[in-house]
Short mmCIF file of C-alpha atoms and ligand atoms in Angstrom, two decimals:
data_model
loop_
_atom_site.label_atom_id
_atom_site.label_comp_id
_atom_site.label_asym_id
_atom_site.label_seq_id
_atom_site.Cartn_x
_atom_site.Cartn_y
_atom_site.Cartn_z
CA MET A 10 134.41 42.60 79.19
CA LYS A 11 132.08 42.64 82.12
CA ASN A 12 131.48 39.44 83.95
CA ILE A 13 128.12 38.31 82.71
CA ARG A 14 126.45 35.33 84.22
CA LEU A 15 123.73 34.06 82.00
CA LEU A 16 121.54 31.24 83.08
CA SER A 17 118.72 29.78 81.15
CA LEU A 18 116.04 27.87 82.97
CA LEU A 19 116.20 25.13 80.41
CA ILE A 20 119.95 24.78 80.43
CA SER A 21 120.67 24.88 84.11
CA PRO A 22 117.70 24.81 86.43
CA LEU A 23 119.91 23.75 89.35
CA LEU A 24 122.33 26.61 89.06
CA PHE A 25 119.36 28.88 89.44
CA ALA A 26 118.28 27.44 92.72
CA GLN A 27 121.86 27.68 93.97
CA GLY A 28 122.87 31.09 92.73
CA ILE A 29 119.95 33.46 92.65
CA PRO A 30 117.65 34.16 95.60
CA GLN A 31 114.12 32.93 94.88
CA GLU A 32 112.64 36.29 95.83
CA ILE A 33 114.64 37.95 93.05
CA LEU A 34 113.22 35.50 90.52
CA ASP A 35 109.72 36.02 91.89
CA THR A 36 110.06 39.80 91.67
CA GLY A 37 111.32 39.60 88.08
CA GLU A 38 108.52 37.30 87.04
CA ARG A 39 105.80 39.29 88.77
CA ALA A 40 106.95 42.67 87.45
CA SER A 41 107.46 41.50 83.87
CA GLN A 42 104.07 39.78 83.80
CA GLU A 43 102.38 42.90 85.11
CA LEU A 44 103.78 44.96 82.25
CA ILE A 45 103.03 42.31 79.62
CA GLN A 46 99.46 41.99 80.84
CA GLN A 47 98.84 45.72 81.20
CA LEU A 48 100.15 46.57 77.74
CA GLY A 49 98.71 43.45 76.13
CA SER A 50 95.18 43.82 77.42
CA ARG A 51 94.97 47.54 76.65
CA LEU A 52 96.35 46.96 73.17
CA LYS A 53 93.90 44.14 72.41
CA GLN A 54 91.04 46.27 73.61
CA GLU A 55 92.15 49.16 71.38
CA VAL A 56 92.54 46.97 68.29
CA ALA A 57 89.13 45.38 68.88
CA THR A 58 87.26 48.64 69.44
CA ASN A 59 89.12 51.20 67.32
CA GLY A 60 91.13 49.27 64.74
CA LEU A 61 94.84 48.99 64.03
CA VAL A 62 95.75 52.56 63.21
CA LYS A 63 94.05 53.94 66.31
CA ALA A 64 95.67 51.17 68.35
CA ALA A 65 99.08 52.13 66.97
CA GLU A 66 98.30 55.71 67.93
CA PHE A 67 97.39 54.44 71.38
CA CYS A 68 100.79 52.71 71.65
CA ASN A 69 102.53 55.81 70.42
CA ARG A 70 100.85 57.96 73.07
CA ASN A 71 100.67 55.55 75.98
CA ALA A 72 103.20 52.71 75.88
CA MET A 73 105.90 54.70 77.68
CA THR A 74 103.46 56.15 80.23
CA LEU A 75 101.94 52.74 80.94
CA THR A 76 105.43 51.36 81.46
CA GLU A 77 106.13 54.19 83.89
CA GLU A 78 102.88 53.43 85.73
CA VAL A 79 103.84 49.78 86.12
CA ASN A 80 107.22 51.01 87.36
CA LEU A 81 105.49 53.01 90.07
CA HIS A 82 103.83 49.84 91.39
CA GLN A 83 107.17 48.17 92.02
CA LEU A 84 109.09 48.10 95.26
CA GLU A 85 111.90 50.57 95.63
CA GLY A 86 115.00 49.37 93.80
CA THR A 87 113.01 47.58 91.06
CA SER A 88 112.45 49.12 87.64
CA LEU A 89 111.50 47.81 84.24
CA LYS A 90 111.56 48.62 80.57
CA ARG A 91 111.09 47.05 77.14
CA ILE A 92 114.10 46.42 74.94
CA SER A 93 114.71 45.03 71.45
CA LEU A 94 117.49 44.53 68.91
CA LYS A 95 115.28 46.26 66.33
CA VAL A 96 113.51 49.11 68.04
CA ARG A 97 110.60 51.22 66.93
CA ASN A 98 111.04 53.78 69.68
CA ALA A 99 114.70 54.69 70.29
CA ALA A 100 113.90 55.05 74.00
CA ASN A 101 113.72 51.23 74.09
CA ALA A 102 117.24 50.68 72.74
CA PRO A 103 119.26 48.24 74.88
CA GLN A 104 122.54 49.10 76.61
CA GLU A 105 125.66 47.26 75.50
CA ASP A 106 125.36 44.35 77.94
CA GLU A 107 121.62 44.12 77.29
CA HIS A 108 122.33 43.98 73.57
CA ARG A 109 124.59 41.00 74.15
CA VAL A 110 121.96 39.24 76.22
CA LEU A 111 119.35 39.78 73.49
CA GLU A 112 121.77 38.31 70.95
CA SER A 113 122.31 35.27 73.19
CA MET A 114 118.55 34.92 73.50
CA GLN A 115 118.20 34.87 69.76
CA GLU A 116 120.85 32.15 69.50
CA MET A 117 119.16 30.10 72.21
CA LEU A 118 115.81 30.48 70.50
CA LYS A 119 117.30 29.23 67.25
CA GLU A 120 118.71 26.19 69.03
CA GLY A 121 115.45 25.58 70.87
CA LYS A 122 117.11 26.32 74.20
CA LEU A 123 115.52 29.56 75.25
CA GLY A 124 114.03 29.23 78.72
CA GLU A 125 111.36 31.20 80.52
CA TYR A 126 113.83 33.88 81.54
CA LEU A 127 117.49 34.81 81.73
CA ILE A 128 119.22 36.51 84.58
CA GLU A 129 122.38 38.57 84.60
CA GLU A 130 124.31 39.76 87.60
CA ASP A 131 125.43 43.32 87.04
CA GLY A 132 127.19 44.96 89.97
CA ARG A 133 124.62 45.93 92.57
CA PHE A 134 121.76 44.71 90.41
CA TYR A 135 120.22 41.63 88.96
CA LYS A 136 118.76 41.98 85.51
CA TYR A 137 115.84 39.67 84.85
CA TYR A 138 115.03 39.25 81.17
CA LYS A 139 111.62 37.98 80.11
CA PRO A 140 111.74 37.04 76.42
CA LEU A 141 108.98 38.31 74.12
CA VAL A 142 108.61 35.68 71.45
CA ILE A 143 105.92 36.39 68.86
CA LYS A 144 103.39 33.63 69.30
CA LYS A 145 100.39 35.12 67.59
CA GLU A 146 99.55 36.80 64.32
CA PHE A 147 98.25 39.63 66.48
CA CYS A 148 101.69 41.21 66.93
CA LEU A 149 102.45 40.92 63.23
CA ALA A 150 99.70 43.38 62.31
CA CYS A 151 102.09 46.13 63.45
CA HIS A 152 105.46 44.33 63.46
CA GLY A 153 105.15 42.10 60.37
CA ASP A 154 104.75 43.13 56.76
CA LEU A 155 103.16 46.58 56.93
CA SER A 156 102.88 47.02 53.18
CA LYS A 157 99.48 45.29 53.37
CA ASN A 158 98.14 48.23 55.33
CA PRO A 159 99.16 51.58 53.76
CA GLU A 160 97.32 53.67 56.33
CA LEU A 161 99.09 51.99 59.22
CA SER A 162 102.37 52.05 57.34
CA GLN A 163 102.03 55.79 56.86
CA PHE A 164 101.25 56.35 60.52
CA ILE A 165 104.31 54.37 61.60
CA ASN A 166 106.58 56.14 59.10
CA GLU A 167 105.41 59.53 60.28
CA HIS A 168 105.85 58.83 63.97
CA TYR A 169 108.85 56.53 63.78
CA PRO A 170 110.96 57.50 60.76
CA GLN A 171 113.77 55.28 62.12
CA ASP A 172 111.47 52.30 62.73
CA ARG A 173 113.23 48.93 62.56
CA ALA A 174 110.50 46.87 64.24
CA THR A 175 108.88 45.34 61.16
CA GLY A 176 109.38 42.18 59.10
CA TYR A 177 108.88 39.82 62.03
CA LYS A 178 107.32 36.38 61.72
CA THR A 179 105.67 34.11 64.28
CA GLY A 180 108.32 32.42 66.40
CA ASP A 181 110.70 35.40 66.21
CA LEU A 182 112.14 37.11 69.26
CA ARG A 183 110.60 40.58 69.33
CA GLY A 184 112.57 41.69 72.40
CA ALA A 185 112.38 41.38 76.15
CA VAL A 186 110.98 42.96 79.25
CA LEU A 187 113.94 43.81 81.43
CA VAL A 188 113.44 44.04 85.18
CA LYS A 189 116.31 45.58 87.08
CA ILE A 190 116.33 44.53 90.73
CA LYS A 191 118.61 45.97 93.37
CA LYS A 192 120.47 43.32 95.38
C1 HEC E 8 98.46 48.25 66.91
C2 HEC E 8 99.86 48.13 66.57
C3 HEC E 8 100.73 47.24 67.43
C4 HEC E 8 100.52 45.92 67.78
C5 HEC E 8 99.32 45.04 67.43
C6 HEC E 8 101.68 45.52 68.55
N1 HEC E 8 102.57 46.55 68.66
FE1 HEC E 8 104.38 46.51 69.58
N2 HEC E 8 104.61 48.50 69.22
C7 HEC E 8 103.73 49.30 68.51
C8 HEC E 8 104.18 50.68 68.58
C9 HEC E 8 103.49 51.88 67.94
C10 HEC E 8 105.35 50.67 69.38
C11 HEC E 8 106.19 51.87 69.81
C12 HEC E 8 105.61 52.34 71.15
C13 HEC E 8 106.39 53.43 71.82
O1 HEC E 8 106.57 54.50 71.22
O2 HEC E 8 106.81 53.20 72.95
C14 HEC E 8 105.59 49.29 69.76
C15 HEC E 8 106.66 48.88 70.55
C16 HEC E 8 106.88 47.58 70.95
C17 HEC E 8 108.00 47.16 71.78
C18 HEC E 8 109.08 48.05 72.38
C19 HEC E 8 110.37 48.00 71.62
C20 HEC E 8 110.41 48.96 70.45
O3 HEC E 8 110.56 48.47 69.33
O4 HEC E 8 110.30 50.19 70.65
C21 HEC E 8 107.87 45.82 71.96
C22 HEC E 8 108.80 44.92 72.77
C23 HEC E 8 106.67 45.41 71.27
N3 HEC E 8 106.10 46.50 70.64
C24 HEC E 8 106.20 44.11 71.25
C25 HEC E 8 104.97 43.75 70.72
C26 HEC E 8 104.41 42.42 70.88
C27 HEC E 8 105.08 41.24 71.56
C28 HEC E 8 103.16 42.47 70.30
C29 HEC E 8 102.12 41.37 70.26
C30 HEC E 8 101.65 40.91 71.56
C31 HEC E 8 102.97 43.82 69.77
N4 HEC E 8 104.09 44.56 70.06
C32 HEC E 8 101.85 44.25 69.09
C33 HEC E 8 102.60 48.88 67.85
C34 HEC E 8 102.02 47.62 67.99
#
């Protein structure tokens, strides 16, 4: 097994200061927030102006491209993506180590110990994980119980026949933004 160093802000704030350069943490935080804000604000705007089904269509067409655009803003050696244990789009499936980190996150969340971020040292890279915990009903419109909305349900089934990203409740871990930063 690869040597994974997992540090949660809540569990060991001091280890952080000792082990990981502050600029790495700043880069991870800045990049993940940029993606969360870009996707979040566009999505809210779409839902408000065009409704859920159109907004889902918007996600289907643009989520990957928007992620790529945010990637282009980053310094060389930094890249980011969205991952989840239950993906809608297979392109967002985690790698093996990332899968393990997401599972740890879920455990920590259950125990009330999930911090603001987790960081993993992986060879020549740091991996900065920003948890996406569902705080608002808003996310549940498309990731909760879709049976209430047959039109949306049909759209999702057509475009994501393998969809696993439903059945969530508020307080659940939906996934993470992963920022990979070259050492
Ligand atoms: C209007 C419907 C809609 C809403 C509201 C919505 N999503 Fe999604 N979400 C989608 C669709 C569609 C995809 C697949 C996009 C793609 O193909 O990349 C997706 C993908 C994701 C992914 C990528 C992982 C995966 O399963 O492929 C994450 C993470 C995610 N959503 C989190 C959230 C969070 C957090 C919220 C609330 C802030 C939210 N979503 C609200 C429709 C929605």
